[in-house]
Amino acid sequence: MAHDKGLDNVAVHWPRTNQYYDPVAPAEFVDFGAIADAPEIAAPTGALALHIAKTGTVRATAYTELVDLLLGLEGVLYATDAAAEDEDPVIDPDGCAWIAGGLERFVEGHEGGDLVTFDSVAQVMRNAIAAGRLAEQQLRWLDQRLAALRDEAGNPPHWTFARSELAVLAGFYRRCAERGFAVFADY
C-alpha cells in the first residue's frame, strides 16, 4: 500500500458528535513526556514520547510495515477497513486495544536486545508461530510476507527501532483504548 504523504494517527474523541472528530487534548498524554526525560532512554524513544505528550499524535509512517506484519493485515494504521466501511479512516477503541496488544506481545517476545530489525522481527515471529497450531502453514504465510517486504535485489527493509520505542507506540494505543478514544488516520 503506497501513500504519498506521511501518516499521522491522531487521538480523537469517540464516537464523533458532529461532522468532524474532535481531537483529544494533549494533556491526556502529558505523562509520556516523563519517558522522554529519562536519562537512559534511546533518542528515537524520547522523540516519540515527547511528540505524543505535546500533540496526542503519532507520526505513524515509519511503523506501518512493521505493524502490518505483526498483526497480519495491510493498512492497519491507515484504518483502511474502517475507511471502506464507515467512510472515515478511524481506529475505534477496540481496534486500538488490538493494536496495543499485538505490539505489547511483540515487545515482550523480543529478547534479542533493544535493537529491533527486520531479522529480529522475523525471528520473534517464527518463534511465536512455531509454538502454535498450524505452525507449518503459518510459517509459509510468514515467509511469503517477509519475502514481499524485500526489495528487487532481495534486501530487507531498513527497519531499526528501539524496543522501548515500540513500547511507547503500544502505550499510545493502549491509552486510547483504556480511555475510550479512537485514532483518526490523517494522511
mmCIF file of C-alpha atoms in Angstrom:
data_model
loop_
_atom_site.group_PDB
_atom_site.id
_atom_site.type_symbol
_atom_site.label_atom_id
_atom_site.label_comp_id
_atom_site.label_asym_id
_atom_site.label_seq_id
_atom_site.Cartn_x
_atom_site.Cartn_y
_atom_site.Cartn_z
ATOM 1 C CA MET A 1 0.000 0.000 0.000
ATOM 2 C CA ALA A 2 1.588 3.246 -1.066
ATOM 3 C CA HIS A 3 0.567 6.634 0.177
ATOM 4 C CA ASP A 4 2.259 9.815 -0.978
ATOM 5 C CA LYS A 5 2.040 11.779 2.256
ATOM 6 C CA GLY A 6 3.052 10.910 5.756
ATOM 7 C CA LEU A 7 0.580 9.327 8.117
ATOM 8 C CA ASP A 8 -0.398 10.750 11.480
ATOM 9 C CA ASN A 9 -2.501 8.783 13.943
ATOM 10 C CA VAL A 10 -4.397 11.401 15.930
ATOM 11 C CA ALA A 11 -6.224 10.584 19.169
ATOM 12 C CA VAL A 12 -9.846 11.734 18.828
ATOM 13 C CA HIS A 13 -12.989 11.546 20.922
ATOM 14 C CA TRP A 14 -15.206 8.553 20.205
ATOM 15 C CA PRO A 15 -17.813 8.498 18.888
ATOM 16 C CA ARG A 16 -17.846 11.718 16.939
ATOM 17 C CA THR A 17 -20.559 14.140 17.960
ATOM 18 C CA ASN A 18 -20.686 16.292 14.861
ATOM 19 C CA GLN A 19 -19.418 16.266 11.295
ATOM 20 C CA TYR A 20 -15.770 16.059 12.422
ATOM 21 C CA TYR A 21 -13.878 14.145 15.073
ATOM 22 C CA ASP A 22 -12.686 16.304 17.946
ATOM 23 C CA PRO A 23 -9.011 15.803 18.779
ATOM 24 C CA VAL A 24 -8.154 14.718 22.300
ATOM 25 C CA ALA A 25 -6.315 17.353 24.322
ATOM 26 C CA PRO A 26 -2.591 16.591 24.548
ATOM 27 C CA ALA A 27 -2.951 16.831 28.335
ATOM 28 C CA GLU A 28 -4.328 13.264 28.199
ATOM 29 C CA PHE A 29 -0.829 12.158 27.139
ATOM 30 C CA VAL A 30 1.324 14.605 29.119
ATOM 31 C CA ASP A 31 2.846 11.815 31.224
ATOM 32 C CA PHE A 32 4.570 10.471 28.102
ATOM 33 C CA GLY A 33 6.892 13.462 28.472
ATOM 34 C CA ALA A 34 8.469 11.827 31.538
ATOM 35 C CA ILE A 35 9.649 8.986 29.303
ATOM 36 C CA ALA A 36 11.445 11.491 27.091
ATOM 37 C CA ASP A 37 13.210 12.949 30.128
ATOM 38 C CA ALA A 38 14.618 9.621 31.356
ATOM 39 C CA PRO A 39 18.418 9.710 31.013
ATOM 40 C CA GLU A 40 18.855 6.148 29.712
ATOM 41 C CA ILE A 41 16.137 6.344 27.068
ATOM 42 C CA ALA A 42 17.035 5.892 23.392
ATOM 43 C CA ALA A 43 16.777 9.097 21.338
ATOM 44 C CA PRO A 44 14.025 7.799 18.986
ATOM 45 C CA THR A 45 12.021 6.634 22.010
ATOM 46 C CA GLY A 46 12.335 10.022 23.658
ATOM 47 C CA ALA A 47 11.381 11.827 20.451
ATOM 48 C CA LEU A 48 8.258 9.684 20.005
ATOM 49 C CA ALA A 49 7.223 10.056 23.643
ATOM 50 C CA LEU A 50 7.727 13.825 23.562
ATOM 51 C CA HIS A 51 5.739 14.176 20.330
ATOM 52 C CA ILE A 52 2.867 12.175 21.826
ATOM 53 C CA ALA A 53 2.983 14.265 25.017
ATOM 54 C CA LYS A 54 2.842 17.532 23.087
ATOM 55 C CA THR A 55 0.313 16.617 20.387
ATOM 56 C CA GLY A 56 -1.643 13.455 21.246
ATOM 57 C CA THR A 57 -0.466 12.202 17.853
ATOM 58 C CA VAL A 58 1.861 9.520 16.491
ATOM 59 C CA ARG A 59 3.697 10.097 13.232
ATOM 60 C CA ALA A 60 2.907 6.572 12.103
ATOM 61 C CA THR A 61 4.502 6.335 8.651
ATOM 62 C CA ALA A 62 7.672 4.639 9.901
ATOM 63 C CA TYR A 63 5.715 1.956 11.748
ATOM 64 C CA THR A 64 3.177 0.917 9.107
ATOM 65 C CA GLU A 65 5.035 -2.030 7.543
ATOM 66 C CA LEU A 66 6.067 -3.382 10.932
ATOM 67 C CA VAL A 67 2.572 -3.131 12.434
ATOM 68 C CA ASP A 68 1.029 -4.691 9.316
ATOM 69 C CA LEU A 69 3.486 -7.589 9.518
ATOM 70 C CA LEU A 70 2.973 -8.138 13.237
ATOM 71 C CA LEU A 71 -0.819 -8.041 13.001
ATOM 72 C CA GLY A 72 -1.120 -9.907 9.691
ATOM 73 C CA LEU A 73 -3.147 -7.287 7.837
ATOM 74 C CA GLU A 74 -2.431 -4.393 5.498
ATOM 75 C CA GLY A 75 -3.126 -0.747 6.167
ATOM 76 C CA VAL A 76 -3.778 -1.183 9.889
ATOM 77 C CA LEU A 77 -2.551 2.265 10.912
ATOM 78 C CA TYR A 78 -4.219 3.779 7.841
ATOM 79 C CA ALA A 79 -7.529 2.379 9.146
ATOM 80 C CA THR A 80 -8.300 1.109 5.656
ATOM 81 C CA ASP A 81 -11.006 -1.306 6.803
ATOM 82 C CA ALA A 82 -12.757 1.463 8.685
ATOM 83 C CA ALA A 83 -12.443 3.780 5.694
ATOM 84 C CA ALA A 84 -14.217 1.336 3.403
ATOM 85 C CA GLU A 85 -16.858 0.520 5.971
ATOM 86 C CA ASP A 86 -17.551 3.895 7.571
ATOM 87 C CA GLU A 87 -16.066 6.321 5.064
ATOM 88 C CA ASP A 88 -13.875 7.604 7.913
ATOM 89 C CA PRO A 89 -10.336 6.314 8.437
ATOM 90 C CA VAL A 90 -10.752 5.729 12.169
ATOM 91 C CA ILE A 91 -9.498 3.024 14.516
ATOM 92 C CA ASP A 92 -12.091 2.603 17.264
ATOM 93 C CA PRO A 93 -11.120 1.943 20.908
ATOM 94 C CA ASP A 94 -11.384 -1.849 20.429
ATOM 95 C CA GLY A 95 -9.078 -1.601 17.407
ATOM 96 C CA CYS A 96 -6.647 0.449 19.488
ATOM 97 C CA ALA A 97 -6.657 -2.304 22.133
ATOM 98 C CA TRP A 98 -5.962 -4.899 19.437
ATOM 99 C CA ILE A 99 -3.023 -2.895 18.037
ATOM 100 C CA ALA A 100 -1.643 -2.256 21.524
ATOM 101 C CA GLY A 101 -1.932 -5.938 22.428
ATOM 102 C CA GLY A 102 -0.071 -7.062 19.323
ATOM 103 C CA LEU A 103 2.715 -4.570 19.908
ATOM 104 C CA GLU A 104 2.928 -5.421 23.613
ATOM 105 C CA ARG A 105 3.230 -9.156 22.886
ATOM 106 C CA PHE A 106 5.943 -8.440 20.333
ATOM 107 C CA VAL A 107 7.912 -6.226 22.733
ATOM 108 C CA GLU A 108 7.690 -8.919 25.423
ATOM 109 C CA GLY A 109 8.802 -11.606 22.973
ATOM 110 C CA HIS A 110 11.722 -9.602 21.574
ATOM 111 C CA GLU A 111 14.523 -10.846 23.787
ATOM 112 C CA GLY A 112 17.421 -10.094 21.450
ATOM 113 C CA GLY A 113 18.336 -6.720 22.932
ATOM 114 C CA ASP A 114 16.882 -3.269 22.477
ATOM 115 C CA LEU A 115 17.517 -3.043 18.726
ATOM 116 C CA VAL A 116 14.571 -4.201 16.590
ATOM 117 C CA THR A 117 15.442 -5.032 12.983
ATOM 118 C CA PHE A 118 13.763 -6.881 10.137
ATOM 119 C CA ASP A 119 15.731 -10.017 11.042
ATOM 120 C CA SER A 120 14.888 -9.830 14.742
ATOM 121 C CA VAL A 121 11.197 -9.313 13.924
ATOM 122 C CA ALA A 122 11.263 -12.377 11.669
ATOM 123 C CA GLN A 123 12.904 -14.442 14.413
ATOM 124 C CA VAL A 124 10.413 -13.389 17.104
ATOM 125 C CA MET A 125 7.516 -14.169 14.774
ATOM 126 C CA ARG A 126 8.966 -17.550 13.778
ATOM 127 C CA ASN A 127 9.416 -18.464 17.442
ATOM 128 C CA ALA A 128 5.841 -17.457 18.253
ATOM 129 C CA ILE A 129 4.385 -19.340 15.289
ATOM 130 C CA ALA A 130 6.431 -22.492 15.829
ATOM 131 C CA ALA A 131 4.793 -22.988 19.219
ATOM 132 C CA GLY A 132 1.232 -22.642 17.889
ATOM 133 C CA ARG A 133 -1.313 -24.655 15.963
ATOM 134 C CA LEU A 134 -0.905 -24.982 12.222
ATOM 135 C CA ALA A 135 2.727 -23.909 12.564
ATOM 136 C CA GLU A 136 3.808 -25.170 9.145
ATOM 137 C CA GLN A 137 1.036 -23.299 7.321
ATOM 138 C CA GLN A 138 1.627 -20.123 9.299
ATOM 139 C CA LEU A 139 5.383 -20.288 8.742
ATOM 140 C CA ARG A 140 4.773 -20.460 4.984
ATOM 141 C CA TRP A 141 2.493 -17.426 5.267
ATOM 142 C CA LEU A 142 5.181 -15.587 7.260
ATOM 143 C CA ASP A 143 7.885 -16.440 4.730
ATOM 144 C CA GLN A 144 5.674 -15.066 1.947
ATOM 145 C CA ARG A 145 5.041 -11.845 3.896
ATOM 146 C CA LEU A 146 8.728 -11.412 4.654
ATOM 147 C CA ALA A 147 9.698 -12.036 1.025
ATOM 148 C CA ALA A 148 7.148 -9.451 -0.149
ATOM 149 C CA LEU A 149 8.801 -6.812 2.042
ATOM 150 C CA ARG A 150 12.204 -7.290 0.422
ATOM 151 C CA ASP A 151 13.247 -5.076 -2.482
ATOM 152 C CA GLU A 152 14.032 -6.268 -6.028
ATOM 153 C CA ALA A 153 17.583 -7.189 -5.006
ATOM 154 C CA GLY A 154 16.333 -9.253 -2.053
ATOM 155 C CA ASN A 155 17.378 -6.736 0.573
ATOM 156 C CA PRO A 156 15.193 -6.385 3.664
ATOM 157 C CA PRO A 157 13.650 -3.081 4.716
ATOM 158 C CA HIS A 158 15.951 -0.904 6.787
ATOM 159 C CA TRP A 159 13.933 -1.064 9.988
ATOM 160 C CA THR A 160 15.753 -0.058 13.071
ATOM 161 C CA PHE A 161 13.649 0.657 16.100
ATOM 162 C CA ALA A 162 14.436 0.694 19.761
ATOM 163 C CA ARG A 163 12.381 -1.902 21.615
ATOM 164 C CA SER A 164 11.465 0.866 24.053
ATOM 165 C CA GLU A 165 10.211 2.967 21.129
ATOM 166 C CA LEU A 166 7.745 0.228 20.215
ATOM 167 C CA ALA A 167 6.698 0.005 23.865
ATOM 168 C CA VAL A 168 5.866 3.741 23.760
ATOM 169 C CA LEU A 169 3.975 3.224 20.491
ATOM 170 C CA ALA A 170 1.976 0.437 22.137
ATOM 171 C CA GLY A 171 1.385 2.732 25.111
ATOM 172 C CA PHE A 172 -0.243 5.347 22.867
ATOM 173 C CA TYR A 173 -2.776 2.845 21.514
ATOM 174 C CA ARG A 174 -3.308 1.322 24.972
ATOM 175 C CA ARG A 175 -4.049 4.778 26.400
ATOM 176 C CA CYS A 176 -6.577 5.402 23.634
ATOM 177 C CA ALA A 177 -8.248 2.042 24.290
ATOM 178 C CA GLU A 178 -8.398 2.498 28.055
ATOM 179 C CA ARG A 179 -9.847 5.990 27.887
ATOM 180 C CA GLY A 180 -12.290 5.263 25.075
ATOM 181 C CA PHE A 181 -10.525 7.349 22.427
ATOM 182 C CA ALA A 182 -10.340 6.495 18.763
ATOM 183 C CA VAL A 183 -7.484 7.192 16.398
ATOM 184 C CA PHE A 184 -8.026 9.150 13.206
ATOM 185 C CA ALA A 185 -5.686 8.302 10.331
ATOM 186 C CA ASP A 186 -4.696 11.647 8.865
ATOM 187 C CA TYR A 187 -2.728 11.420 5.610
#
